[in-house]
Amino acid sequence: MASQLLESAGVQAQPGKNNKKSIGWRALPFLALAQFMVVLDGTIVNLALPRLQLEMGISDSTRSWVVTAYALVFGAFLLLGGRIADFWGRKRTFLTASAGFAIASLIGGLAQQPWELIGARALQGVFAALLAPAALALLTVAFPGGKDRGTAFAIFGSISGVGAAVGVLLGGFLTQYVSWRWCFFVNVPIAIIALIGVWMLVSESKAGGSTKYDWPGVVLAALGLGSLVYGFANAEHGWGAIESWGFIAAGVVLLVLFVAVERKVKNPLLPLRVATERNRGAAFLASFLAGAVLIGGILFINFYLQIVLGFAPFAAGIASLPMTVVLIVTAALVAKNLSRLGARIPSAIGPVFMAAAMLWLTQVTPEGTYAVNMLPALVLMGMGLGMVFVPMQNLALFGVDKDDAGVASALVNASQQIGGSLGIALFSALATAATAAAGGSSLAALTSGYSLVFLWAAGVALLIVPVALLLIRIDRRTFSGTDDTPHIHLG
C-alpha cells in the first residue's frame, strides 16, 4: 500500500518500499528550497528599501509598492496557480514556475526605472503563485499519511518563518556589501538548484476528473483581492479619502460574489469543501493573521533599526538574527513533540508570544537601544512564529482529497500573502497618519508611528488565539498519524 501511495504521489523510485520512501525524503530539500525562495523574496527587499529608494528616486508613497506588488499579485493568483498545478501537472508547473521566477528576478535586478522594478516584483508574484502550491502539492501527495508526513510538513512549515527572517539578514548583507540588486539576483541560482532537483527526483502527478477552469472565479478573486489591498494602500494618504473606502467596499462586494459563484459552478476555482472544514479553516485564518503580523511587522522593525537607530543594512540584518535562531530551535522542538502537543496547543500559545513581542516594541523611543527595545521582542517573536507555522502547514492540508491538493496548498499560501499585503497597507496608513499627527518626519514623529503599528500588530496576533481554541477540534492522535485515520483521502 505504501508503495502504491508513493507511486501515485509522483515520486520516482527503484523497486522496493524503502527506496520509494528515501526518494521522497531526497526530494524534500528541493521542494523546501522553492518554498524558502518564495517566502525569502517577501522580505529580502525590506532592508534594501531605504538605499533602493534613494538610488532610484522612489517617493515615500511608492516605496511600499516594491513590497506590496509582490505580495498582492502572489496572493491574488495563488488559487489559479493551485488549480493549474492540479490540472496541468504539478511537476510541470513547478519547473515552469522556477524558470519564470529566475527570469523575473533577473529583470528586477537589472531594472533602471521604478516602474520596471515594481513590474518585475509583480511578475515574481505571478510565478510564485504557480511555484508555491505546486511545491506543497507535490509534498502532500508524496507523504500521504503517518509520522513521515508529520515530520516532512513540520520541516516545510518552519520554512515560512525561517525564510522571512533569513530574508532580512541576507538582504542587509547584500545591500551593504554588494548591491541591493543582488537581493534579486540571488534567486537565480536558488531557482536553478530547486528546478534540477525536482526534475531529477520527482515524476508527474495530476488531479483526476474534469480540468475546466473557473474563469469567472479567477476574475472575481483577483479583482476582489486587488481592490481590497489597493484601498488599504491608498489609506496611507488619509482614511477620509472616498477612493480608499470605494476600493475597500468594491473588494468586499467582489469577494462576496466570488463565494456565491463558487457555490454554483460545476468546477469551482476554490471548492468550498476545502475552506469550510473547521480545522483547515482555522489554519487558513491563522495563516492570514500571522502573515499580517510577520510581513507587516518585520517591515517596520527594519525601519526602526535603520532610520531611527541608524543601523547599516547588514547590521540591521544581524540584529534580526536572534529571531531566526530562536524560530528554528522552537520549530524543531514543536515538530519533535507534535504528536503529543497536537495542533491546538501550539497554535493558541504561539500568538501570545507574538503579541507580547509587539507590545514590547510599542515602547520604542528615538533614544532607544537595541538590547533593551528590540532584542527581547525578537526572541519572543521567534518563539511565537515557531509554534504557529509548524502545525499550520500540516493542518491546512489535513484530510484534503488528492485532487484538491494544489488548491488547498494555494489557499494556505494565499492566506499568508494576502494577510501580509493587507498588513503592510494597513500598517503603512496607520504609521503615516500617526507620524503626521506627531508633527512630521522627525525621529520622534516616526517612532510614534511605528509604536502605533506595533500596537495594532499585537492586536492582530491575539486574534489567532480564539481561532485556534474555538475551531481546531482534531485530536492529537489523528493529527499526528498515530491512529488508523488517513491524512489524505485517495478515493
GROMACS .gro file of C-alpha atoms in nm:
model
  491
    1MET     CA    1   0.000   0.000   0.000
    2ALA     CA    2   0.280   0.245   0.087
    3SER     CA    3   0.447   0.173  -0.245
    4GLN     CA    4   0.123   0.244  -0.433
    5LEU     CA    5   0.073   0.569  -0.244
    6LEU     CA    6   0.422   0.698  -0.317
    7GLU     CA    7   0.390   0.592  -0.680
    8SER     CA    8   0.063   0.781  -0.710
    9ALA     CA    9   0.236   1.078  -0.548
   10GLY     CA   10   0.463   1.101  -0.848
   11VAL     CA   11   0.788   1.019  -0.672
   12GLN     CA   12   1.028   0.817  -0.883
   13ALA     CA   13   1.197   0.524  -0.719
   14GLN     CA   14   1.364   0.196  -0.774
   15PRO     CA   15   1.169  -0.114  -0.673
   16GLY     CA   16   1.128  -0.151  -0.303
   17LYS     CA   17   0.942   0.027  -0.029
   18ASN     CA   18   1.247   0.181   0.139
   19ASN     CA   19   1.380   0.321  -0.187
   20LYS     CA   20   1.048   0.489  -0.257
   21LYS     CA   21   1.046   0.647   0.087
   22SER     CA   22   1.408   0.756   0.062
   23ILE     CA   23   1.346   0.934  -0.270
   24GLY     CA   24   1.056   1.120  -0.111
   25TRP     CA   25   1.295   1.242   0.157
   26ARG     CA   26   1.561   1.326  -0.101
   27ALA     CA   27   1.310   1.540  -0.292
   28LEU     CA   28   1.202   1.727   0.022
   29PRO     CA   29   1.505   1.964   0.036
   30PHE     CA   30   1.440   2.085  -0.319
   31LEU     CA   31   1.068   2.139  -0.256
   32ALA     CA   32   1.151   2.318   0.068
   33LEU     CA   33   1.414   2.527  -0.113
   34ALA     CA   34   1.146   2.655  -0.351
   35GLN     CA   35   0.921   2.749  -0.059
   36PHE     CA   36   1.219   2.915   0.110
   37MET     CA   37   1.284   3.127  -0.200
   38VAL     CA   38   0.920   3.231  -0.231
   39VAL     CA   39   0.899   3.342   0.133
   40LEU     CA   40   1.250   3.488   0.128
   41ASP     CA   41   1.153   3.720  -0.156
   42GLY     CA   42   0.872   3.862   0.053
   43THR     CA   43   1.120   4.017   0.300
   44ILE     CA   44   1.467   4.025   0.140
   45VAL     CA   45   1.393   4.363  -0.020
   46ASN     CA   46   1.289   4.516   0.314
   47LEU     CA   47   1.639   4.610   0.428
   48ALA     CA   48   1.726   4.731   0.079
   49LEU     CA   49   1.431   4.974   0.066
   50PRO     CA   50   1.600   5.285   0.212
   51ARG     CA   51   1.904   5.259  -0.021
   52LEU     CA   52   1.697   5.138  -0.316
   53GLN     CA   53   1.458   5.429  -0.271
   54LEU     CA   54   1.744   5.679  -0.268
   55GLU     CA   55   1.925   5.537  -0.572
   56MET     CA   56   1.614   5.503  -0.789
   57GLY     CA   57   1.439   5.819  -0.675
   58ILE     CA   58   1.128   5.641  -0.547
   59SER     CA   59   0.883   5.851  -0.346
   60ASP     CA   60   0.764   5.755   0.002
   61SER     CA   61   0.413   5.686  -0.130
   62THR     CA   62   0.550   5.449  -0.395
   63ARG     CA   63   0.807   5.279  -0.170
   64SER     CA   64   0.569   5.032  -0.008
   65TRP     CA   65   0.461   4.904  -0.351
   66VAL     CA   66   0.805   4.749  -0.401
   67VAL     CA   67   0.698   4.506  -0.128
   68THR     CA   68   0.321   4.512  -0.180
   69ALA     CA   69   0.331   4.442  -0.557
   70TYR     CA   70   0.486   4.102  -0.493
   71ALA     CA   71   0.259   4.003  -0.205
   72LEU     CA   72  -0.056   4.131  -0.378
   73VAL     CA   73  -0.007   3.954  -0.712
   74PHE     CA   74   0.119   3.642  -0.536
   75GLY     CA   75  -0.187   3.622  -0.316
   76ALA     CA   76  -0.437   3.722  -0.585
   77PHE     CA   77  -0.331   3.448  -0.829
   78LEU     CA   78  -0.245   3.168  -0.588
   79LEU     CA   79  -0.580   2.995  -0.623
   80LEU     CA   80  -0.545   2.990  -1.001
   81GLY     CA   81  -0.187   2.869  -0.957
   82GLY     CA   82  -0.309   2.584  -0.741
   83ARG     CA   83  -0.564   2.476  -1.000
   84ILE     CA   84  -0.310   2.499  -1.283
   85ALA     CA   85  -0.079   2.274  -1.082
   86ASP     CA   86  -0.361   2.023  -1.027
   87PHE     CA   87  -0.477   2.019  -1.389
   88TRP     CA   88  -0.163   2.086  -1.594
   89GLY     CA   89   0.068   1.876  -1.377
   90ARG     CA   90   0.244   1.961  -1.052
   91LYS     CA   91   0.595   1.884  -1.168
   92ARG     CA   92   0.547   2.067  -1.499
   93THR     CA   93   0.408   2.369  -1.315
   94PHE     CA   94   0.695   2.360  -1.065
   95LEU     CA   95   0.962   2.353  -1.336
   96THR     CA   96   0.798   2.628  -1.543
   97ALA     CA   97   0.746   2.850  -1.239
   98SER     CA   98   1.104   2.801  -1.117
   99ALA     CA   99   1.241   2.912  -1.454
  100GLY     CA  100   0.997   3.205  -1.471
  101PHE     CA  101   1.081   3.318  -1.119
  102ALA     CA  102   1.452   3.321  -1.205
  103ILE     CA  103   1.386   3.533  -1.516
  104ALA     CA  104   1.162   3.778  -1.327
  105SER     CA  105   1.430   3.812  -1.058
  106LEU     CA  106   1.691   3.885  -1.323
  107ILE     CA  107   1.468   4.159  -1.468
  108GLY     CA  108   1.425   4.311  -1.120
  109GLY     CA  109   1.798   4.317  -1.059
  110LEU     CA  110   1.859   4.494  -1.392
  111ALA     CA  111   1.572   4.747  -1.352
  112GLN     CA  112   1.660   5.113  -1.416
  113GLN     CA  113   1.322   5.277  -1.351
  114PRO     CA  114   1.079   5.243  -1.057
  115TRP     CA  115   0.805   5.109  -1.284
  116GLU     CA  116   1.041   4.840  -1.414
  117LEU     CA  117   1.125   4.733  -1.061
  118ILE     CA  118   0.764   4.722  -0.944
  119GLY     CA  119   0.667   4.538  -1.263
  120ALA     CA  120   0.938   4.278  -1.201
  121ARG     CA  121   0.812   4.233  -0.846
  122ALA     CA  122   0.461   4.172  -0.980
  123LEU     CA  123   0.599   3.921  -1.232
  124GLN     CA  124   0.779   3.742  -0.949
  125GLY     CA  125   0.443   3.724  -0.776
  126VAL     CA  126   0.284   3.557  -1.079
  127PHE     CA  127   0.542   3.278  -1.090
  128ALA     CA  128   0.545   3.244  -0.710
  129ALA     CA  129   0.169   3.186  -0.733
  130LEU     CA  130   0.245   2.884  -0.953
  131LEU     CA  131   0.552   2.763  -0.765
  132ALA     CA  132   0.431   2.761  -0.405
  133PRO     CA  133   0.116   2.546  -0.449
  134ALA     CA  134   0.297   2.310  -0.688
  135ALA     CA  135   0.571   2.250  -0.430
  136LEU     CA  136   0.331   2.194  -0.142
  137ALA     CA  137   0.102   1.973  -0.353
  138LEU     CA  138   0.397   1.753  -0.453
  139LEU     CA  139   0.491   1.725  -0.087
  140THR     CA  140   0.132   1.647   0.010
  141VAL     CA  141   0.093   1.354  -0.224
  142ALA     CA  142   0.449   1.232  -0.161
  143PHE     CA  143   0.380   1.197   0.212
  144PRO     CA  144   0.016   1.082   0.226
  145GLY     CA  145  -0.001   0.994   0.595
  146GLY     CA  146   0.162   0.875   0.913
  147LYS     CA  147   0.456   1.009   1.110
  148ASP     CA  148   0.668   1.068   0.799
  149ARG     CA  149   0.412   1.316   0.673
  150GLY     CA  150   0.404   1.498   1.007
  151THR     CA  151   0.782   1.531   1.011
  152ALA     CA  152   0.802   1.641   0.647
  153PHE     CA  153   0.534   1.905   0.700
  154ALA     CA  154   0.696   2.028   1.019
  155ILE     CA  155   1.016   2.091   0.823
  156PHE     CA  156   0.829   2.250   0.534
  157GLY     CA  157   0.608   2.458   0.763
  158SER     CA  158   0.900   2.607   0.954
  159ILE     CA  159   1.043   2.732   0.624
  160SER     CA  160   0.781   3.010   0.614
  161GLY     CA  161   0.914   3.174   0.928
  162VAL     CA  162   1.279   3.096   0.863
  163GLY     CA  163   1.266   3.224   0.504
  164ALA     CA  164   1.112   3.554   0.610
  165ALA     CA  165   1.370   3.604   0.886
  166VAL     CA  166   1.669   3.497   0.674
  167GLY     CA  167   1.548   3.733   0.402
  168VAL     CA  168   1.608   4.026   0.634
  169LEU     CA  169   1.961   3.909   0.720
  170LEU     CA  170   2.059   3.829   0.363
  171GLY     CA  171   1.902   4.146   0.230
  172GLY     CA  172   2.107   4.354   0.471
  173PHE     CA  173   2.434   4.182   0.380
  174LEU     CA  174   2.381   4.208   0.004
  175THR     CA  175   2.266   4.570   0.019
  176GLN     CA  176   2.559   4.689   0.225
  177TYR     CA  177   2.847   4.486   0.083
  178VAL     CA  178   2.743   4.407  -0.274
  179SER     CA  179   2.436   4.587  -0.413
  180TRP     CA  180   2.064   4.591  -0.347
  181ARG     CA  181   2.030   4.441  -0.695
  182TRP     CA  182   2.167   4.113  -0.562
  183CYS     CA  183   1.853   4.083  -0.349
  184PHE     CA  184   1.702   3.984  -0.685
  185PHE     CA  185   1.997   3.810  -0.849
  186VAL     CA  186   2.035   3.567  -0.556
  187ASN     CA  187   1.710   3.397  -0.658
  188VAL     CA  188   1.855   3.278  -0.988
  189PRO     CA  189   2.089   3.006  -0.853
  190ILE     CA  190   1.833   2.905  -0.587
  191ALA     CA  191   1.564   2.856  -0.853
  192ILE     CA  192   1.801   2.658  -1.076
  193ILE     CA  193   1.902   2.422  -0.794
  194ALA     CA  194   1.537   2.359  -0.699
  195LEU     CA  195   1.444   2.305  -1.064
  196ILE     CA  196   1.721   2.050  -1.126
  197GLY     CA  197   1.647   1.859  -0.806
  198VAL     CA  198   1.275   1.822  -0.872
  199TRP     CA  199   1.334   1.744  -1.242
  200MET     CA  200   1.563   1.455  -1.145
  201LEU     CA  201   1.374   1.312  -0.847
  202VAL     CA  202   1.002   1.372  -0.898
  203SER     CA  203   0.772   1.245  -1.171
  204GLU     CA  204   0.442   1.396  -1.279
  205SER     CA  205   0.116   1.392  -1.082
  206LYS     CA  206  -0.218   1.542  -1.177
  207ALA     CA  207  -0.572   1.564  -1.048
  208GLY     CA  208  -0.828   1.331  -1.198
  209GLY     CA  209  -1.170   1.422  -1.339
  210SER     CA  210  -1.262   1.750  -1.507
  211THR     CA  211  -0.989   2.003  -1.584
  212LYS     CA  212  -1.205   2.301  -1.678
  213TYR     CA  213  -1.105   2.634  -1.527
  214ASP     CA  214  -1.346   2.858  -1.340
  215TRP     CA  215  -1.266   3.184  -1.519
  216PRO     CA  216  -1.542   3.392  -1.353
  217GLY     CA  217  -1.397   3.283  -1.019
  218VAL     CA  218  -1.046   3.376  -1.131
  219VAL     CA  219  -1.154   3.728  -1.232
  220LEU     CA  220  -1.363   3.789  -0.919
  221ALA     CA  221  -1.092   3.662  -0.682
  222ALA     CA  222  -0.813   3.861  -0.846
  223LEU     CA  223  -1.012   4.185  -0.874
  224GLY     CA  224  -1.160   4.149  -0.526
  225LEU     CA  225  -0.830   4.089  -0.352
  226GLY     CA  226  -0.655   4.354  -0.561
  227SER     CA  227  -0.922   4.614  -0.490
  228LEU     CA  228  -0.914   4.542  -0.118
  229VAL     CA  229  -0.536   4.578  -0.089
  230TYR     CA  230  -0.529   4.886  -0.312
  231GLY     CA  231  -0.794   5.050  -0.097
  232PHE     CA  232  -0.594   4.992   0.221
  233ALA     CA  233  -0.274   5.108   0.048
  234ASN     CA  234  -0.450   5.431  -0.059
  235ALA     CA  235  -0.546   5.493   0.303
  236GLU     CA  236  -0.180   5.591   0.352
  237HIS     CA  237  -0.288   5.930   0.214
  238GLY     CA  238  -0.576   5.960   0.461
  239TRP     CA  239  -0.867   5.750   0.583
  240GLY     CA  240  -1.115   6.013   0.472
  241ALA     CA  241  -1.046   5.961   0.102
  242ILE     CA  242  -1.352   5.837  -0.087
  243GLU     CA  243  -1.121   5.647  -0.321
  244SER     CA  244  -0.985   5.435  -0.036
  245TRP     CA  245  -1.324   5.333   0.100
  246GLY     CA  246  -1.459   5.286  -0.252
  247PHE     CA  247  -1.193   5.030  -0.337
  248ILE     CA  248  -1.230   4.857   0.001
  249ALA     CA  249  -1.607   4.831  -0.044
  250ALA     CA  250  -1.567   4.710  -0.402
  251GLY     CA  251  -1.322   4.445  -0.287
  252VAL     CA  252  -1.564   4.315  -0.025
  253VAL     CA  253  -1.851   4.302  -0.276
  254LEU     CA  254  -1.640   4.121  -0.536
  255LEU     CA  255  -1.524   3.861  -0.282
  256VAL     CA  256  -1.883   3.801  -0.170
  257LEU     CA  257  -1.976   3.748  -0.535
  258PHE     CA  258  -1.679   3.512  -0.568
  259VAL     CA  259  -1.814   3.294  -0.286
  260ALA     CA  260  -2.160   3.297  -0.445
  261VAL     CA  261  -2.015   3.188  -0.780
  262GLU     CA  262  -1.808   2.913  -0.620
  263ARG     CA  263  -2.122   2.766  -0.466
  264LYS     CA  264  -2.289   2.736  -0.807
  265VAL     CA  265  -2.027   2.649  -1.068
  266LYS     CA  266  -1.952   2.288  -1.157
  267ASN     CA  267  -1.571   2.318  -1.141
  268PRO     CA  268  -1.500   2.592  -0.884
  269LEU     CA  269  -1.164   2.764  -0.855
  270LEU     CA  270  -1.197   2.713  -0.479
  271PRO     CA  271  -1.411   2.415  -0.383
  272LEU     CA  272  -1.574   2.542  -0.064
  273ARG     CA  273  -1.528   2.200   0.097
  274VAL     CA  274  -1.156   2.277   0.113
  275ALA     CA  275  -1.200   2.601   0.309
  276THR     CA  276  -1.508   2.529   0.520
  277GLU     CA  277  -1.385   2.222   0.709
  278ARG     CA  278  -1.334   2.377   1.052
  279ASN     CA  279  -0.979   2.259   1.122
  280ARG     CA  280  -0.849   2.362   0.782
  281GLY     CA  281  -1.046   2.686   0.806
  282ALA     CA  282  -0.866   2.762   1.132
  283ALA     CA  283  -0.532   2.706   0.959
  284PHE     CA  284  -0.619   2.940   0.670
  285LEU     CA  285  -0.748   3.214   0.901
  286ALA     CA  286  -0.450   3.182   1.136
  287SER     CA  287  -0.211   3.198   0.838
  288PHE     CA  288  -0.383   3.516   0.719
  289LEU     CA  289  -0.343   3.686   1.056
  290ALA     CA  290   0.011   3.559   1.113
  291GLY     CA  291   0.110   3.685   0.768
  292ALA     CA  292  -0.008   4.035   0.855
  293VAL     CA  293   0.200   4.036   1.175
  294LEU     CA  294   0.508   3.872   1.024
  295ILE     CA  295   0.538   4.054   0.689
  296GLY     CA  296   0.397   4.387   0.805
  297GLY     CA  297   0.568   4.384   1.144
  298ILE     CA  298   0.915   4.294   1.015
  299LEU     CA  299   0.900   4.582   0.767
  300PHE     CA  300   0.858   4.837   1.048
  301ILE     CA  301   1.112   4.666   1.272
  302ASN     CA  302   1.357   4.722   0.987
  303PHE     CA  303   1.256   5.088   0.952
  304TYR     CA  304   1.315   5.147   1.322
  305LEU     CA  305   1.655   4.977   1.315
  306GLN     CA  306   1.783   5.165   1.011
  307ILE     CA  307   1.608   5.501   1.022
  308VAL     CA  308   1.584   5.565   1.397
  309LEU     CA  309   1.870   5.366   1.549
  310GLY     CA  310   2.093   5.427   1.246
  311PHE     CA  311   2.192   5.067   1.179
  312ALA     CA  312   2.360   4.994   0.847
  313PRO     CA  313   2.169   4.737   0.633
  314PHE     CA  314   2.386   4.438   0.727
  315ALA     CA  315   2.396   4.539   1.092
  316ALA     CA  316   2.015   4.553   1.085
  317GLY     CA  317   2.013   4.205   0.934
  318ILE     CA  318   2.248   4.073   1.204
  319ALA     CA  319   2.026   4.239   1.462
  320SER     CA  320   1.732   4.029   1.343
  321LEU     CA  321   1.933   3.705   1.361
  322PRO     CA  322   1.819   3.613   1.716
  323MET     CA  323   1.462   3.583   1.589
  324THR     CA  324   1.574   3.341   1.318
  325VAL     CA  325   1.777   3.126   1.558
  326VAL     CA  326   1.500   3.111   1.817
  327LEU     CA  327   1.244   3.033   1.546
  328ILE     CA  328   1.450   2.739   1.417
  329VAL     CA  329   1.503   2.597   1.766
  330THR     CA  330   1.138   2.642   1.862
  331ALA     CA  331   1.015   2.488   1.537
  332ALA     CA  332   1.239   2.186   1.590
  333LEU     CA  333   1.110   2.136   1.944
  334VAL     CA  334   0.747   2.174   1.837
  335ALA     CA  335   0.797   1.933   1.547
  336LYS     CA  336   0.959   1.675   1.776
  337ASN     CA  337   0.668   1.693   2.020
  338LEU     CA  338   0.384   1.747   1.772
  339SER     CA  339   0.239   1.402   1.832
  340ARG     CA  340   0.194   1.490   2.199
  341LEU     CA  341   0.100   1.856   2.158
  342GLY     CA  342  -0.131   1.829   1.858
  343ALA     CA  343  -0.220   2.140   1.657
  344ARG     CA  344  -0.437   2.329   1.903
  345ILE     CA  345  -0.193   2.396   2.190
  346PRO     CA  346   0.100   2.549   1.996
  347SER     CA  347  -0.139   2.735   1.764
  348ALA     CA  348  -0.301   2.904   2.065
  349ILE     CA  349   0.014   2.973   2.269
  350GLY     CA  350   0.234   3.097   1.983
  351PRO     CA  351   0.025   3.409   1.910
  352VAL     CA  352   0.053   3.515   2.275
  353PHE     CA  353   0.431   3.527   2.235
  354MET     CA  354   0.392   3.716   1.907
  355ALA     CA  355   0.162   3.970   2.072
  356ALA     CA  356   0.399   4.007   2.367
  357ALA     CA  357   0.680   4.083   2.122
  358MET     CA  358   0.479   4.354   1.952
  359LEU     CA  359   0.364   4.506   2.281
  360TRP     CA  360   0.727   4.524   2.391
  361LEU     CA  361   0.807   4.712   2.070
  362THR     CA  362   0.540   4.974   2.143
  363GLN     CA  363   0.788   5.118   2.395
  364VAL     CA  364   1.040   5.218   2.126
  365THR     CA  365   1.182   5.569   2.151
  366PRO     CA  366   1.423   5.778   1.942
  367GLU     CA  367   1.682   5.733   2.217
  368GLY     CA  368   1.618   5.360   2.248
  369THR     CA  369   1.878   5.085   2.235
  370TYR     CA  370   1.880   4.752   2.057
  371ALA     CA  371   1.942   4.546   2.372
  372VAL     CA  372   1.651   4.699   2.560
  373ASN     CA  373   1.396   4.789   2.293
  374MET     CA  374   1.449   4.521   2.029
  375LEU     CA  375   1.627   4.203   2.143
  376PRO     CA  376   1.365   4.072   2.390
  377ALA     CA  377   1.091   4.130   2.132
  378LEU     CA  378   1.282   3.944   1.860
  379VAL     CA  379   1.329   3.642   2.089
  380LEU     CA  380   0.960   3.637   2.175
  381MET     CA  381   0.863   3.672   1.809
  382GLY     CA  382   1.085   3.379   1.709
  383MET     CA  383   0.924   3.160   1.973
  384GLY     CA  384   0.574   3.256   1.865
  385LEU     CA  385   0.633   3.205   1.494
  386GLY     CA  386   0.794   2.866   1.554
  387MET     CA  387   0.486   2.750   1.743
  388VAL     CA  388   0.238   2.876   1.482
  389PHE     CA  389   0.394   2.782   1.149
  390VAL     CA  390   0.482   2.419   1.224
  391PRO     CA  391   0.125   2.293   1.284
  392MET     CA  392  -0.043   2.530   1.036
  393GLN     CA  393   0.101   2.386   0.713
  394ASN     CA  394   0.013   2.033   0.824
  395LEU     CA  395  -0.335   2.123   0.945
  396ALA     CA  396  -0.416   2.318   0.627
  397LEU     CA  397  -0.369   2.002   0.416
  398PHE     CA  398  -0.519   1.757   0.663
  399GLY     CA  399  -0.780   1.527   0.510
  400VAL     CA  400  -0.790   1.702   0.173
  401ASP     CA  401  -0.857   1.492  -0.135
  402LYS     CA  402  -0.551   1.448  -0.355
  403ASP     CA  403  -0.736   1.611  -0.647
  404ASP     CA  404  -0.763   1.929  -0.436
  405ALA     CA  405  -0.405   1.922  -0.305
  406GLY     CA  406  -0.294   2.207  -0.532
  407VAL     CA  407  -0.578   2.444  -0.447
  408ALA     CA  408  -0.553   2.366  -0.074
  409SER     CA  409  -0.179   2.433  -0.091
  410ALA     CA  410  -0.251   2.757  -0.272
  411LEU     CA  411  -0.505   2.867  -0.015
  412VAL     CA  412  -0.269   2.841   0.282
  413ASN     CA  413  -0.004   3.040   0.093
  414ALA     CA  414  -0.263   3.288  -0.032
  415SER     CA  415  -0.387   3.340   0.322
  416GLN     CA  416  -0.041   3.433   0.443
  417GLN     CA  417   0.048   3.654   0.147
  418ILE     CA  418  -0.283   3.842   0.136
  419GLY     CA  419  -0.256   3.887   0.511
  420GLY     CA  420   0.092   4.026   0.459
  421SER     CA  421  -0.007   4.266   0.180
  422LEU     CA  422  -0.307   4.391   0.378
  423GLY     CA  423  -0.087   4.419   0.686
  424ILE     CA  424   0.169   4.633   0.502
  425ALA     CA  425  -0.103   4.853   0.354
  426LEU     CA  426  -0.290   4.898   0.682
  427PHE     CA  427   0.021   4.946   0.895
  428SER     CA  428   0.167   5.196   0.645
  429ALA     CA  429  -0.155   5.400   0.658
  430LEU     CA  430  -0.155   5.395   1.039
  431ALA     CA  431   0.212   5.492   1.059
  432THR     CA  432   0.171   5.778   0.812
  433ALA     CA  433  -0.129   5.920   0.997
  434ALA     CA  434   0.037   5.891   1.339
  435THR     CA  435   0.360   6.046   1.210
  436ALA     CA  436   0.173   6.340   1.059
  437ALA     CA  437  -0.024   6.391   1.380
  438ALA     CA  438   0.301   6.391   1.580
  439GLY     CA  439   0.445   6.676   1.378
  440GLY     CA  440   0.611   6.549   1.061
  441SER     CA  441   0.920   6.348   0.976
  442SER     CA  442   1.132   6.393   1.290
  443LEU     CA  443   1.264   6.079   1.458
  444ALA     CA  444   1.018   6.131   1.743
  445ALA     CA  445   0.727   6.152   1.499
  446LEU     CA  446   0.843   5.845   1.306
  447THR     CA  447   0.880   5.648   1.626
  448SER     CA  448   0.529   5.747   1.728
  449GLY     CA  449   0.401   5.600   1.403
  450TYR     CA  450   0.600   5.277   1.448
  451SER     CA  451   0.472   5.238   1.804
  452LEU     CA  452   0.111   5.254   1.684
  453VAL     CA  453   0.186   4.992   1.418
  454PHE     CA  454   0.329   4.754   1.677
  455LEU     CA  455   0.022   4.802   1.899
  456TRP     CA  456  -0.211   4.709   1.613
  457ALA     CA  457   0.010   4.415   1.519
  458ALA     CA  458  -0.020   4.285   1.877
  459GLY     CA  459  -0.398   4.301   1.849
  460VAL     CA  460  -0.394   4.113   1.518
  461ALA     CA  461  -0.172   3.842   1.670
  462LEU     CA  462  -0.410   3.791   1.962
  463LEU     CA  463  -0.697   3.726   1.721
  464ILE     CA  464  -0.530   3.394   1.635
  465VAL     CA  465  -0.588   3.263   1.989
  466PRO     CA  466  -0.970   3.229   1.973
  467VAL     CA  467  -0.940   3.094   1.617
  468ALA     CA  468  -0.721   2.810   1.745
  469LEU     CA  469  -0.921   2.742   2.060
  470LEU     CA  470  -1.267   2.752   1.902
  471LEU     CA  471  -1.210   2.598   1.560
  472ILE     CA  472  -0.936   2.335   1.598
  473ARG     CA  473  -1.104   2.016   1.711
  474ILE     CA  474  -0.884   1.743   1.564
  475ASP     CA  475  -0.745   1.508   1.827
  476ARG     CA  476  -0.370   1.464   1.871
  477ARG     CA  477  -0.353   1.100   1.759
  478THR     CA  478  -0.539   1.166   1.436
  479PHE     CA  479  -0.336   1.479   1.363
  480SER     CA  480  -0.001   1.307   1.423
  481GLY     CA  481  -0.092   0.997   1.225
  482THR     CA  482  -0.069   0.754   1.515
  483ASP     CA  483  -0.417   0.610   1.460
  484ASP     CA  484  -0.567   0.448   1.154
  485THR     CA  485  -0.728   0.758   1.008
  486PRO     CA  486  -0.568   0.853   0.675
  487HIS     CA  487  -0.440   1.208   0.636
  488ILE     CA  488  -0.544   1.225   0.271
  489HIS     CA  489  -0.840   1.053   0.118
  490LEU     CA  490  -0.735   0.894  -0.209
  491GLY     CA  491  -1.073   0.767  -0.321
   0.00000   0.00000   0.00000
